Amino acid sequence: MSITNEQVAGRAFLQPLYADTYFPDHVVDKGRAILLRLCERIEIEQPSDLAALYVLTQAATEEFNLLEAEFEAAGSEIETVAREEIAEDFWFVASAYGFADADVEELIATRDW
């Protein structure tokens, strides 16, 4: 499925992580893919309220939790810079789909990074 939301389609997700050699591109690519899958799910399922959106974002957050091991295996980790960038991209997604009032901490409430 292609992303139909133009704002999202034009977004360079996790760009600061790509710009920093501490974060291996092949692992950041997987994080970007998680965010794109989240967007696809939002477009397919069209959550009607924040509670429904949070179910989707927290499932994607669980995928990032699993990705932490890959960062570590590559000599990196989801540390402060990465946490902030990931959280910002989750909020961007929520906002782009009409949920600007979403609580960023609730979007990623299931995180362990």
PDB file of N, CA and C in Angstrom:
ATOM      1  N   MET A   1       0.836  -1.188   0.000  1.00  0.00           N
ATOM      2  CA  MET A   1       0.000   0.000   0.000  1.00  0.00           C
ATOM      3  C   MET A   1       0.876   1.245   0.000  1.00  0.00           C
ATOM      4  N   SER A   2       0.480   2.241  -0.745  1.00  0.00           N
ATOM      5  CA  SER A   2       1.179   3.518  -0.762  1.00  0.00           C
ATOM      6  C   SER A   2       0.522   4.463   0.234  1.00  0.00           C
ATOM      7  N   ILE A   3       1.332   5.285   0.841  1.00  0.00           N
ATOM      8  CA  ILE A   3       0.837   6.300   1.762  1.00  0.00           C
ATOM      9  C   ILE A   3       0.111   7.356   0.939  1.00  0.00           C
ATOM     10  N   THR A   4      -1.123   7.678   1.323  1.00  0.00           N
ATOM     11  CA  THR A   4      -1.886   8.671   0.570  1.00  0.00           C
ATOM     12  C   THR A   4      -1.814  10.063   1.204  1.00  0.00           C
ATOM     13  N   ASN A   5      -1.464  10.140   2.476  1.00  0.00           N
ATOM     14  CA  ASN A   5      -1.344  11.430   3.148  1.00  0.00           C
ATOM     15  C   ASN A   5      -0.076  12.112   2.626  1.00  0.00           C
ATOM     16  N   GLU A   6      -0.247  13.215   1.911  1.00  0.00           N
ATOM     17  CA  GLU A   6       0.889  13.886   1.278  1.00  0.00           C
ATOM     18  C   GLU A   6       1.909  14.394   2.286  1.00  0.00           C
ATOM     19  N   GLN A   7       1.427  14.865   3.418  1.00  0.00           N
ATOM     20  CA  GLN A   7       2.323  15.363   4.459  1.00  0.00           C
ATOM     21  C   GLN A   7       3.239  14.234   4.944  1.00  0.00           C
ATOM     22  N   VAL A   8       2.676  13.072   5.146  1.00  0.00           N
ATOM     23  CA  VAL A   8       3.447  11.922   5.610  1.00  0.00           C
ATOM     24  C   VAL A   8       4.353  11.401   4.491  1.00  0.00           C
ATOM     25  N   ALA A   9       3.828  11.325   3.278  1.00  0.00           N
ATOM     26  CA  ALA A   9       4.598  10.809   2.146  1.00  0.00           C
ATOM     27  C   ALA A   9       5.865  11.627   1.907  1.00  0.00           C
ATOM     28  N   GLY A  10       5.827  12.909   2.227  1.00  0.00           N
ATOM     29  CA  GLY A  10       6.980  13.766   2.026  1.00  0.00           C
ATOM     30  C   GLY A  10       7.925  13.843   3.217  1.00  0.00           C
ATOM     31  N   ARG A  11       7.625  13.141   4.276  1.00  0.00           N
ATOM     32  CA  ARG A  11       8.414  13.215   5.512  1.00  0.00           C
ATOM     33  C   ARG A  11       9.655  12.330   5.423  1.00  0.00           C
ATOM     34  N   ALA A  12      10.779  12.870   5.813  1.00  0.00           N
ATOM     35  CA  ALA A  12      12.029  12.101   5.908  1.00  0.00           C
ATOM     36  C   ALA A  12      12.148  11.629   7.359  1.00  0.00           C
ATOM     37  N   PHE A  13      11.516  10.494   7.662  1.00  0.00           N
ATOM     38  CA  PHE A  13      11.510   9.974   9.022  1.00  0.00           C
ATOM     39  C   PHE A  13      12.921   9.671   9.516  1.00  0.00           C
ATOM     40  N   LEU A  14      13.158   9.996  10.777  1.00  0.00           N
ATOM     41  CA  LEU A  14      14.403   9.697  11.493  1.00  0.00           C
ATOM     42  C   LEU A  14      15.642  10.322  10.849  1.00  0.00           C
ATOM     43  N   GLN A  15      15.458  11.401  10.123  1.00  0.00           N
ATOM     44  CA  GLN A  15      16.553  12.021   9.382  1.00  0.00           C
ATOM     45  C   GLN A  15      17.785  12.321  10.244  1.00  0.00           C
ATOM     46  N   PRO A  16      17.639  12.887  11.441  1.00  0.00           N
ATOM     47  CA  PRO A  16      18.851  13.145  12.247  1.00  0.00           C
ATOM     48  C   PRO A  16      19.629  11.877  12.604  1.00  0.00           C
ATOM     49  N   LEU A  17      18.949  10.747  12.675  1.00  0.00           N
ATOM     50  CA  LEU A  17      19.656   9.501  12.972  1.00  0.00           C
ATOM     51  C   LEU A  17      20.486   9.055  11.775  1.00  0.00           C
ATOM     52  N   TYR A  18      19.967   9.267  10.585  1.00  0.00           N
ATOM     53  CA  TYR A  18      20.736   8.957   9.376  1.00  0.00           C
ATOM     54  C   TYR A  18      21.971   9.850   9.270  1.00  0.00           C
ATOM     55  N   ALA A  19      21.852  11.066   9.765  1.00  0.00           N
ATOM     56  CA  ALA A  19      22.957  12.035   9.663  1.00  0.00           C
ATOM     57  C   ALA A  19      24.059  11.775  10.689  1.00  0.00           C
ATOM     58  N   ASP A  20      23.799  10.928  11.662  1.00  0.00           N
ATOM     59  CA  ASP A  20      24.756  10.646  12.737  1.00  0.00           C
ATOM     60  C   ASP A  20      25.284   9.225  12.566  1.00  0.00           C
ATOM     61  N   THR A  21      26.578   9.082  12.360  1.00  0.00           N
ATOM     62  CA  THR A  21      27.167   7.770  12.104  1.00  0.00           C
ATOM     63  C   THR A  21      27.065   6.815  13.295  1.00  0.00           C
ATOM     64  N   TYR A  22      26.720   7.316  14.469  1.00  0.00           N
ATOM     65  CA  TYR A  22      26.531   6.454  15.631  1.00  0.00           C
ATOM     66  C   TYR A  22      25.367   5.478  15.413  1.00  0.00           C
ATOM     67  N   PHE A  23      24.408   5.896  14.617  1.00  0.00           N
ATOM     68  CA  PHE A  23      23.233   5.080  14.351  1.00  0.00           C
ATOM     69  C   PHE A  23      23.395   4.402  12.991  1.00  0.00           C
ATOM     70  N   PRO A  24      23.521   3.079  12.967  1.00  0.00           N
ATOM     71  CA  PRO A  24      23.734   2.373  11.695  1.00  0.00           C
ATOM     72  C   PRO A  24      22.499   2.473  10.787  1.00  0.00           C
ATOM     73  N   ASP A  25      22.744   2.864   9.550  1.00  0.00           N
ATOM     74  CA  ASP A  25      21.647   3.080   8.600  1.00  0.00           C
ATOM     75  C   ASP A  25      20.746   1.865   8.442  1.00  0.00           C
ATOM     76  N   HIS A  26      21.330   0.670   8.417  1.00  0.00           N
ATOM     77  CA  HIS A  26      20.500  -0.521   8.190  1.00  0.00           C
ATOM     78  C   HIS A  26      19.510  -0.756   9.334  1.00  0.00           C
ATOM     79  N   VAL A  27      19.846  -0.300  10.541  1.00  0.00           N
ATOM     80  CA  VAL A  27      18.924  -0.434  11.663  1.00  0.00           C
ATOM     81  C   VAL A  27      17.925   0.729  11.643  1.00  0.00           C
ATOM     82  N   VAL A  28      18.402   1.919  11.324  1.00  0.00           N
ATOM     83  CA  VAL A  28      17.511   3.076  11.220  1.00  0.00           C
ATOM     84  C   VAL A  28      16.472   2.823  10.119  1.00  0.00           C
ATOM     85  N   ASP A  29      16.896   2.151   9.046  1.00  0.00           N
ATOM     86  CA  ASP A  29      15.948   1.793   7.979  1.00  0.00           C
ATOM     87  C   ASP A  29      14.782   0.982   8.535  1.00  0.00           C
ATOM     88  N   LYS A  30      15.069   0.090   9.473  1.00  0.00           N
ATOM     89  CA  LYS A  30      14.010  -0.727  10.074  1.00  0.00           C
ATOM     90  C   LYS A  30      13.077   0.141  10.922  1.00  0.00           C
ATOM     91  N   GLY A  31      13.629   1.136  11.594  1.00  0.00           N
ATOM     92  CA  GLY A  31      12.805   2.067  12.358  1.00  0.00           C
ATOM     93  C   GLY A  31      11.914   2.884  11.442  1.00  0.00           C
ATOM     94  N   ARG A  32      12.469   3.328  10.345  1.00  0.00           N
ATOM     95  CA  ARG A  32      11.685   4.078   9.356  1.00  0.00           C
ATOM     96  C   ARG A  32      10.551   3.210   8.825  1.00  0.00           C
ATOM     97  N   ALA A  33      10.839   1.933   8.572  1.00  0.00           N
ATOM     98  CA  ALA A  33       9.822   1.006   8.081  1.00  0.00           C
ATOM     99  C   ALA A  33       8.695   0.824   9.105  1.00  0.00           C
ATOM    100  N   ILE A  34       9.039   0.797  10.389  1.00  0.00           N
ATOM    101  CA  ILE A  34       8.028   0.700  11.440  1.00  0.00           C
ATOM    102  C   ILE A  34       7.084   1.895  11.355  1.00  0.00           C
ATOM    103  N   LEU A  35       7.649   3.085  11.210  1.00  0.00           N
ATOM    104  CA  LEU A  35       6.826   4.297  11.140  1.00  0.00           C
ATOM    105  C   LEU A  35       5.946   4.296   9.889  1.00  0.00           C
ATOM    106  N   LEU A  36       6.481   3.835   8.783  1.00  0.00           N
ATOM    107  CA  LEU A  36       5.675   3.778   7.552  1.00  0.00           C
ATOM    108  C   LEU A  36       4.554   2.746   7.670  1.00  0.00           C
ATOM    109  N   ARG A  37       4.839   1.619   8.306  1.00  0.00           N
ATOM    110  CA  ARG A  37       3.778   0.622   8.529  1.00  0.00           C
ATOM    111  C   ARG A  37       2.692   1.188   9.442  1.00  0.00           C
ATOM    112  N   LEU A  38       3.117   1.971  10.440  1.00  0.00           N
ATOM    113  CA  LEU A  38       2.144   2.628  11.314  1.00  0.00           C
ATOM    114  C   LEU A  38       1.230   3.525  10.487  1.00  0.00           C
ATOM    115  N   CYS A  39       1.799   4.304   9.593  1.00  0.00           N
ATOM    116  CA  CYS A  39       1.001   5.192   8.737  1.00  0.00           C
ATOM    117  C   CYS A  39       0.034   4.391   7.876  1.00  0.00           C
ATOM    118  N   GLU A  40       0.503   3.286   7.332  1.00  0.00           N
ATOM    119  CA  GLU A  40      -0.372   2.443   6.520  1.00  0.00           C
ATOM    120  C   GLU A  40      -1.534   1.907   7.356  1.00  0.00           C
ATOM    121  N   ARG A  41      -1.237   1.468   8.572  1.00  0.00           N
ATOM    122  CA  ARG A  41      -2.307   0.951   9.446  1.00  0.00           C
ATOM    123  C   ARG A  41      -3.322   2.043   9.774  1.00  0.00           C
ATOM    124  N   ILE A  42      -2.827   3.254  10.021  1.00  0.00           N
ATOM    125  CA  ILE A  42      -3.742   4.363  10.313  1.00  0.00           C
ATOM    126  C   ILE A  42      -4.644   4.620   9.117  1.00  0.00           C
ATOM    127  N   GLU A  43      -4.065   4.600   7.920  1.00  0.00           N
ATOM    128  CA  GLU A  43      -4.874   4.853   6.726  1.00  0.00           C
ATOM    129  C   GLU A  43      -5.883   3.736   6.476  1.00  0.00           C
ATOM    130  N   ILE A  44      -5.513   2.516   6.782  1.00  0.00           N
ATOM    131  CA  ILE A  44      -6.425   1.383   6.574  1.00  0.00           C
ATOM    132  C   ILE A  44      -7.500   1.347   7.652  1.00  0.00           C
ATOM    133  N   GLU A  45      -7.079   1.443   8.917  1.00  0.00           N
ATOM    134  CA  GLU A  45      -8.016   1.267  10.026  1.00  0.00           C
ATOM    135  C   GLU A  45      -8.768   2.543  10.401  1.00  0.00           C
ATOM    136  N   GLN A  46      -8.229   3.692  10.023  1.00  0.00           N
ATOM    137  CA  GLN A  46      -8.850   4.991  10.286  1.00  0.00           C
ATOM    138  C   GLN A  46      -9.389   5.095  11.715  1.00  0.00           C
ATOM    139  N   PRO A  47      -8.481   5.149  12.693  1.00  0.00           N
ATOM    140  CA  PRO A  47      -8.931   5.239  14.088  1.00  0.00           C
ATOM    141  C   PRO A  47      -9.832   6.459  14.284  1.00  0.00           C
ATOM    142  N   SER A  48     -10.902   6.256  15.035  1.00  0.00           N
ATOM    143  CA  SER A  48     -11.898   7.316  15.198  1.00  0.00           C
ATOM    144  C   SER A  48     -11.626   8.216  16.394  1.00  0.00           C
ATOM    145  N   ASP A  49     -10.754   7.779  17.280  1.00  0.00           N
ATOM    146  CA  ASP A  49     -10.460   8.590  18.457  1.00  0.00           C
ATOM    147  C   ASP A  49      -9.041   8.298  18.950  1.00  0.00           C
ATOM    148  N   LEU A  50      -8.629   9.043  19.963  1.00  0.00           N
ATOM    149  CA  LEU A  50      -7.270   8.884  20.475  1.00  0.00           C
ATOM    150  C   LEU A  50      -7.019   7.487  21.019  1.00  0.00           C
ATOM    151  N   ALA A  51      -7.991   6.912  21.680  1.00  0.00           N
ATOM    152  CA  ALA A  51      -7.804   5.563  22.239  1.00  0.00           C
ATOM    153  C   ALA A  51      -7.462   4.564  21.131  1.00  0.00           C
ATOM    154  N   ALA A  52      -8.154   4.648  20.018  1.00  0.00           N
ATOM    155  CA  ALA A  52      -7.891   3.749  18.895  1.00  0.00           C
ATOM    156  C   ALA A  52      -6.526   4.039  18.276  1.00  0.00           C
ATOM    157  N   LEU A  53      -6.164   5.309  18.196  1.00  0.00           N
ATOM    158  CA  LEU A  53      -4.844   5.673  17.683  1.00  0.00           C
ATOM    159  C   LEU A  53      -3.749   5.128  18.592  1.00  0.00           C
ATOM    160  N   TYR A  54      -3.920   5.273  19.905  1.00  0.00           N
ATOM    161  CA  TYR A  54      -2.912   4.806  20.855  1.00  0.00           C
ATOM    162  C   TYR A  54      -2.672   3.304  20.731  1.00  0.00           C
ATOM    163  N   VAL A  55      -3.692   2.542  20.428  1.00  0.00           N
ATOM    164  CA  VAL A  55      -3.503   1.102  20.225  1.00  0.00           C
ATOM    165  C   VAL A  55      -2.517   0.866  19.084  1.00  0.00           C
ATOM    166  N   LEU A  56      -2.670   1.622  18.008  1.00  0.00           N
ATOM    167  CA  LEU A  56      -1.791   1.468  16.849  1.00  0.00           C
ATOM    168  C   LEU A  56      -0.373   1.963  17.139  1.00  0.00           C
ATOM    169  N   THR A  57      -0.260   3.127  17.771  1.00  0.00           N
ATOM    170  CA  THR A  57       1.077   3.674  18.024  1.00  0.00           C
ATOM    171  C   THR A  57       1.829   2.846  19.054  1.00  0.00           C
ATOM    172  N   GLN A  58       1.117   2.322  20.023  1.00  0.00           N
ATOM    173  CA  GLN A  58       1.797   1.517  21.037  1.00  0.00           C
ATOM    174  C   GLN A  58       2.250   0.173  20.475  1.00  0.00           C
ATOM    175  N   ALA A  59       1.515  -0.360  19.509  1.00  0.00           N
ATOM    176  CA  ALA A  59       1.973  -1.576  18.825  1.00  0.00           C
ATOM    177  C   ALA A  59       3.255  -1.284  18.048  1.00  0.00           C
ATOM    178  N   ALA A  60       3.318  -0.144  17.398  1.00  0.00           N
ATOM    179  CA  ALA A  60       4.536   0.247  16.678  1.00  0.00           C
ATOM    180  C   ALA A  60       5.685   0.490  17.656  1.00  0.00           C
ATOM    181  N   THR A  61       5.376   1.033  18.811  1.00  0.00           N
ATOM    182  CA  THR A  61       6.391   1.248  19.841  1.00  0.00           C
ATOM    183  C   THR A  61       6.982  -0.087  20.277  1.00  0.00           C
ATOM    184  N   GLU A  62       6.148  -1.115  20.387  1.00  0.00           N
ATOM    185  CA  GLU A  62       6.636  -2.451  20.736  1.00  0.00           C
ATOM    186  C   GLU A  62       7.646  -2.938  19.692  1.00  0.00           C
ATOM    187  N   GLU A  63       7.413  -2.604  18.433  1.00  0.00           N
ATOM    188  CA  GLU A  63       8.373  -2.969  17.386  1.00  0.00           C
ATOM    189  C   GLU A  63       9.705  -2.261  17.606  1.00  0.00           C
ATOM    190  N   PHE A  64       9.656  -0.991  18.017  1.00  0.00           N
ATOM    191  CA  PHE A  64      10.898  -0.274  18.334  1.00  0.00           C
ATOM    192  C   PHE A  64      11.591  -0.914  19.538  1.00  0.00           C
ATOM    193  N   ASN A  65      10.812  -1.404  20.505  1.00  0.00           N
ATOM    194  CA  ASN A  65      11.413  -2.087  21.651  1.00  0.00           C
ATOM    195  C   ASN A  65      12.259  -3.264  21.180  1.00  0.00           C
ATOM    196  N   LEU A  66      11.758  -4.022  20.234  1.00  0.00           N
ATOM    197  CA  LEU A  66      12.492  -5.168  19.693  1.00  0.00           C
ATOM    198  C   LEU A  66      13.716  -4.717  18.885  1.00  0.00           C
ATOM    199  N   LEU A  67      13.617  -3.569  18.282  1.00  0.00           N
ATOM    200  CA  LEU A  67      14.715  -3.038  17.468  1.00  0.00           C
ATOM    201  C   LEU A  67      15.912  -2.621  18.322  1.00  0.00           C
ATOM    202  N   GLU A  68      15.682  -2.343  19.591  1.00  0.00           N
ATOM    203  CA  GLU A  68      16.769  -1.937  20.485  1.00  0.00           C
ATOM    204  C   GLU A  68      17.911  -2.961  20.469  1.00  0.00           C
ATOM    205  N   ALA A  69      17.586  -4.238  20.446  1.00  0.00           N
ATOM    206  CA  ALA A  69      18.621  -5.275  20.424  1.00  0.00           C
ATOM    207  C   ALA A  69      19.477  -5.179  19.157  1.00  0.00           C
ATOM    208  N   GLU A  70      18.867  -4.815  18.054  1.00  0.00           N
ATOM    209  CA  GLU A  70      19.627  -4.670  16.804  1.00  0.00           C
ATOM    210  C   GLU A  70      20.545  -3.458  16.856  1.00  0.00           C
ATOM    211  N   PHE A  71      20.064  -2.375  17.474  1.00  0.00           N
ATOM    212  CA  PHE A  71      20.940  -1.218  17.667  1.00  0.00           C
ATOM    213  C   PHE A  71      22.148  -1.642  18.506  1.00  0.00           C
ATOM    214  N   GLU A  72      21.896  -2.336  19.594  1.00  0.00           N
ATOM    215  CA  GLU A  72      22.985  -2.758  20.482  1.00  0.00           C
ATOM    216  C   GLU A  72      23.954  -3.689  19.779  1.00  0.00           C
ATOM    217  N   ALA A  73      23.462  -4.612  18.993  1.00  0.00           N
ATOM    218  CA  ALA A  73      24.320  -5.537  18.249  1.00  0.00           C
ATOM    219  C   ALA A  73      25.213  -4.797  17.260  1.00  0.00           C
ATOM    220  N   ALA A  74      24.765  -3.635  16.818  1.00  0.00           N
ATOM    221  CA  ALA A  74      25.530  -2.826  15.863  1.00  0.00           C
ATOM    222  C   ALA A  74      26.384  -1.775  16.573  1.00  0.00           C
ATOM    223  N   GLY A  75      26.481  -1.863  17.907  1.00  0.00           N
ATOM    224  CA  GLY A  75      27.320  -0.931  18.658  1.00  0.00           C
ATOM    225  C   GLY A  75      26.658   0.410  18.913  1.00  0.00           C
ATOM    226  N   SER A  76      25.353   0.439  18.903  1.00  0.00           N
ATOM    227  CA  SER A  76      24.605   1.672  19.099  1.00  0.00           C
ATOM    228  C   SER A  76      23.523   1.403  20.142  1.00  0.00           C
ATOM    229  N   GLU A  77      22.640   2.358  20.335  1.00  0.00           N
ATOM    230  CA  GLU A  77      21.491   2.166  21.216  1.00  0.00           C
ATOM    231  C   GLU A  77      20.471   3.263  20.956  1.00  0.00           C
ATOM    232  N   ILE A  78      19.263   3.031  21.441  1.00  0.00           N
ATOM    233  CA  ILE A  78      18.246   4.072  21.374  1.00  0.00           C
ATOM    234  C   ILE A  78      18.464   4.929  22.619  1.00  0.00           C
ATOM    235  N   GLU A  79      19.270   5.962  22.461  1.00  0.00           N
ATOM    236  CA  GLU A  79      19.601   6.856  23.567  1.00  0.00           C
ATOM    237  C   GLU A  79      18.865   8.176  23.398  1.00  0.00           C
ATOM    238  N   THR A  80      19.255   9.193  24.125  1.00  0.00           N
ATOM    239  CA  THR A  80      18.492  10.435  24.193  1.00  0.00           C
ATOM    240  C   THR A  80      18.137  11.023  22.829  1.00  0.00           C
ATOM    241  N   VAL A  81      19.111  11.173  21.964  1.00  0.00           N
ATOM    242  CA  VAL A  81      18.850  11.757  20.643  1.00  0.00           C
ATOM    243  C   VAL A  81      17.840  10.906  19.887  1.00  0.00           C
ATOM    244  N   ALA A  82      18.055   9.613  19.879  1.00  0.00           N
ATOM    245  CA  ALA A  82      17.162   8.707  19.155  1.00  0.00           C
ATOM    246  C   ALA A  82      15.767   8.712  19.779  1.00  0.00           C
ATOM    247  N   ARG A  83      15.701   8.660  21.111  1.00  0.00           N
ATOM    248  CA  ARG A  83      14.386   8.670  21.784  1.00  0.00           C
ATOM    249  C   ARG A  83      13.582   9.896  21.392  1.00  0.00           C
ATOM    250  N   GLU A  84      14.242  11.051  21.426  1.00  0.00           N
ATOM    251  CA  GLU A  84      13.546  12.294  21.102  1.00  0.00           C
ATOM    252  C   GLU A  84      13.096  12.322  19.645  1.00  0.00           C
ATOM    253  N   GLU A  85      13.936  11.842  18.755  1.00  0.00           N
ATOM    254  CA  GLU A  85      13.590  11.850  17.331  1.00  0.00           C
ATOM    255  C   GLU A  85      12.453  10.874  17.045  1.00  0.00           C
ATOM    256  N   ILE A  86      12.514   9.702  17.636  1.00  0.00           N
ATOM    257  CA  ILE A  86      11.445   8.719  17.438  1.00  0.00           C
ATOM    258  C   ILE A  86      10.129   9.277  17.975  1.00  0.00           C
ATOM    259  N   ALA A  87      10.166   9.829  19.171  1.00  0.00           N
ATOM    260  CA  ALA A  87       8.948  10.402  19.775  1.00  0.00           C
ATOM    261  C   ALA A  87       8.404  11.528  18.905  1.00  0.00           C
ATOM    262  N   GLU A  88       9.290  12.370  18.387  1.00  0.00           N
ATOM    263  CA  GLU A  88       8.846  13.475  17.529  1.00  0.00           C
ATOM    264  C   GLU A  88       8.167  12.947  16.270  1.00  0.00           C
ATOM    265  N   ASP A  89       8.718  11.883  15.692  1.00  0.00           N
ATOM    266  CA  ASP A  89       8.104  11.321  14.487  1.00  0.00           C
ATOM    267  C   ASP A  89       6.758  10.675  14.800  1.00  0.00           C
ATOM    268  N   PHE A  90       6.622  10.048  15.968  1.00  0.00           N
ATOM    269  CA  PHE A  90       5.316   9.514  16.360  1.00  0.00           C
ATOM    270  C   PHE A  90       4.309  10.654  16.481  1.00  0.00           C
ATOM    271  N   TRP A  91       4.710  11.757  17.097  1.00  0.00           N
ATOM    272  CA  TRP A  91       3.788  12.885  17.233  1.00  0.00           C
ATOM    273  C   TRP A  91       3.458  13.475  15.862  1.00  0.00           C
ATOM    274  N   PHE A  92       4.447  13.569  14.992  1.00  0.00           N
ATOM    275  CA  PHE A  92       4.204  14.061  13.636  1.00  0.00           C
ATOM    276  C   PHE A  92       3.136  13.214  12.945  1.00  0.00           C
ATOM    277  N   VAL A  93       3.267  11.898  13.045  1.00  0.00           N
ATOM    278  CA  VAL A  93       2.297  10.995  12.417  1.00  0.00           C
ATOM    279  C   VAL A  93       0.900  11.252  12.987  1.00  0.00           C
ATOM    280  N   ALA A  94       0.806  11.305  14.296  1.00  0.00           N
ATOM    281  CA  ALA A  94      -0.494  11.552  14.925  1.00  0.00           C
ATOM    282  C   ALA A  94      -1.087  12.860  14.426  1.00  0.00           C
ATOM    283  N   SER A  95      -0.285  13.897  14.402  1.00  0.00           N
ATOM    284  CA  SER A  95      -0.742  15.212  13.977  1.00  0.00           C
ATOM    285  C   SER A  95      -1.159  15.212  12.505  1.00  0.00           C
ATOM    286  N   ALA A  96      -0.364  14.560  11.674  1.00  0.00           N
ATOM    287  CA  ALA A  96      -0.657  14.519  10.237  1.00  0.00           C
ATOM    288  C   ALA A  96      -1.978  13.821   9.937  1.00  0.00           C
ATOM    289  N   TYR A  97      -2.391  12.935  10.820  1.00  0.00           N
ATOM    290  CA  TYR A  97      -3.654  12.227  10.623  1.00  0.00           C
ATOM    291  C   TYR A  97      -4.793  12.808  11.452  1.00  0.00           C
ATOM    292  N   GLY A  98      -4.607  14.052  11.914  1.00  0.00           N
ATOM    293  CA  GLY A  98      -5.695  14.760  12.564  1.00  0.00           C
ATOM    294  C   GLY A  98      -5.772  14.620  14.068  1.00  0.00           C
ATOM    295  N   PHE A  99      -4.717  14.115  14.681  1.00  0.00           N
ATOM    296  CA  PHE A  99      -4.705  13.926  16.128  1.00  0.00           C
ATOM    297  C   PHE A  99      -3.642  14.815  16.782  1.00  0.00           C
ATOM    298  N   ALA A 100      -3.689  16.109  16.491  1.00  0.00           N
ATOM    299  CA  ALA A 100      -2.697  17.047  17.029  1.00  0.00           C
ATOM    300  C   ALA A 100      -2.756  17.147  18.548  1.00  0.00           C
ATOM    301  N   ASP A 101      -3.868  16.733  19.132  1.00  0.00           N
ATOM    302  CA  ASP A 101      -4.004  16.788  20.588  1.00  0.00           C
ATOM    303  C   ASP A 101      -3.499  15.514  21.268  1.00  0.00           C
ATOM    304  N   ALA A 102      -2.897  14.616  20.518  1.00  0.00           N
ATOM    305  CA  ALA A 102      -2.360  13.382  21.090  1.00  0.00           C
ATOM    306  C   ALA A 102      -1.234  13.699  22.077  1.00  0.00           C
ATOM    307  N   ASP A 103      -1.183  12.933  23.130  1.00  0.00           N
ATOM    308  CA  ASP A 103      -0.134  13.046  24.141  1.00  0.00           C
ATOM    309  C   ASP A 103       1.036  12.172  23.685  1.00  0.00           C
ATOM    310  N   VAL A 104       2.181  12.796  23.431  1.00  0.00           N
ATOM    311  CA  VAL A 104       3.315  12.050  22.897  1.00  0.00           C
ATOM    312  C   VAL A 104       3.734  10.917  23.835  1.00  0.00           C
ATOM    313  N   GLU A 105       3.631  11.133  25.131  1.00  0.00           N
ATOM    314  CA  GLU A 105       3.999  10.066  26.064  1.00  0.00           C
ATOM    315  C   GLU A 105       3.024   8.895  25.976  1.00  0.00           C
ATOM    316  N   GLU A 106       1.778   9.175  25.694  1.00  0.00           N
ATOM    317  CA  GLU A 106       0.794   8.105  25.541  1.00  0.00           C
ATOM    318  C   GLU A 106       0.981   7.386  24.208  1.00  0.00           C
ATOM    319  N   LEU A 107       1.395   8.126  23.180  1.00  0.00           N
ATOM    320  CA  LEU A 107       1.649   7.509  21.883  1.00  0.00           C
ATOM    321  C   LEU A 107       2.689   6.389  22.009  1.00  0.00           C
ATOM    322  N   ILE A 108       3.695   6.619  22.836  1.00  0.00           N
ATOM    323  CA  ILE A 108       4.801   5.668  22.988  1.00  0.00           C
ATOM    324  C   ILE A 108       4.866   5.085  24.396  1.00  0.00           C
ATOM    325  N   ALA A 109       3.705   4.969  25.034  1.00  0.00           N
ATOM    326  CA  ALA A 109       3.644   4.534  26.442  1.00  0.00           C
ATOM    327  C   ALA A 109       4.262   3.161  26.685  1.00  0.00           C
ATOM    328  N   THR A 110       4.295   2.309  25.695  1.00  0.00           N
ATOM    329  CA  THR A 110       4.824   0.959  25.889  1.00  0.00           C
ATOM    330  C   THR A 110       6.334   0.855  25.650  1.00  0.00           C
ATOM    331  N   ARG A 111       6.982   1.984  25.488  1.00  0.00           N
ATOM    332  CA  ARG A 111       8.427   1.968  25.194  1.00  0.00           C
ATOM    333  C   ARG A 111       9.229   1.493  26.391  1.00  0.00           C
ATOM    334  N   ASP A 112      10.354   0.863  26.106  1.00  0.00           N
ATOM    335  CA  ASP A 112      11.309   0.537  27.146  1.00  0.00           C
ATOM    336  C   ASP A 112      12.707   1.058  26.786  1.00  0.00           C
ATOM    337  N   TRP A 113      12.719   2.125  26.006  1.00  0.00           N
ATOM    338  CA  TRP A 113      13.969   2.773  25.616  1.00  0.00           C
ATOM    339  C   TRP A 113      13.959   4.208  26.081  1.00  0.00           C
TER     340      TRP A 113
END
